[in-house]
């Protein structure tokens, strides 16, 4: 699918005419108001509020996210900040949608943050986005994957950096098709019972219908369920060709371990994955085909440097939420640097220009103007055969990036033609 925009239609590191006029107005203001007050404004810190789950079923992912963005903030401040302004950064546990909304309002009202970043839960992201919209402040939603955030619930003030569910499904779906595990096959799904899982199931059903698969069963599972034995018995009775996992957080690791303990022979696949789930399951327990937004084995210069720096700082390998928060913060820094402003409207206009960002992958990324989704490559992961890897961190083989070379990045993402996002 050819891109509907040429690369020349995007900007990279250039100032807009609007911003040039703004700089001119700023110069006039110096004369009118006096140099000292302007200098104080230019040297004031950039205040960024960060919310993400640090407890509950997404807590492990949230802690990795905090590590990634903290490293990025420290790097920027160590280099002198952004245009001479240091970053004043604070992070809190979002806990649940109600608490997330309350804390977001407090960050904006009491703490006077310039904008908000973070979150993994799609439900909490929706709550924060409403607060951001009401206050006309930027919210960079870094980890949620529900398509509805890029569709009917999109807003001018929200930008999403993780892969949406449709892109995840398309990434692993291509790998399943190559293994002849879709057309004419019987697929059974296990789905987390909240907005993310419901949305992922809808994307999975669309993929199955488009590719001639038979959907033979689905189980909606509450996010606090840890014993899957009753559901595994239903899978055994259904005898599908493929079991597709639409679970979230630590549910994925628990399900995989119990699936192996039951000794079920059916092909396993996932339509969403975080690498922390692989590690928590333990070496030898993870199997099947899975999608990935990023993996620590990615062999680009920027990604390898990030992994090395993270290991030096934290003594461990970064999980994919650490990567996405790290690169998202660097995207925000580029916008502030290029516009000379931490104002939400200026950053939004810069993002909507489809400026390109180094996201440490083989191809740069950019925010699609129509739905504010970060366009980027995705990958598939496949469990290596027993005895071919040294530890759990080496237990998955990374597939080629999708889309392939020469294909538009937008080909794996939900189409915006006739879409439901109205910014």
PDB file of N, CA and C in Angstrom, residues 109 162 253 334:
ATOM      1  N   UNK A 109      -3.623  21.554  37.691  1.00  0.00           N
ATOM      2  CA  UNK A 109      -4.083  22.686  38.502  1.00  0.00           C
ATOM      3  C   UNK A 109      -3.082  23.099  39.570  1.00  0.00           C
ATOM      4  N   UNK A 162       2.527   3.853  21.482  1.00  0.00           N
ATOM      5  CA  UNK A 162       2.583   2.385  21.372  1.00  0.00           C
ATOM      6  C   UNK A 162       1.792   1.946  20.140  1.00  0.00           C
ATOM      7  N   UNK A 253       1.734 -14.133  31.449  1.00  0.00           N
ATOM      8  CA  UNK A 253       2.736 -15.054  31.999  1.00  0.00           C
ATOM      9  C   UNK A 253       2.077 -16.211  32.736  1.00  0.00           C
ATOM     10  N   UNK A 334      12.417  16.968  21.164  1.00  0.00           N
ATOM     11  CA  UNK A 334      12.669  17.495  19.818  1.00  0.00           C
ATOM     12  C   UNK A 334      11.648  18.577  19.465  1.00  0.00           C
TER      13      UNK A 334
END
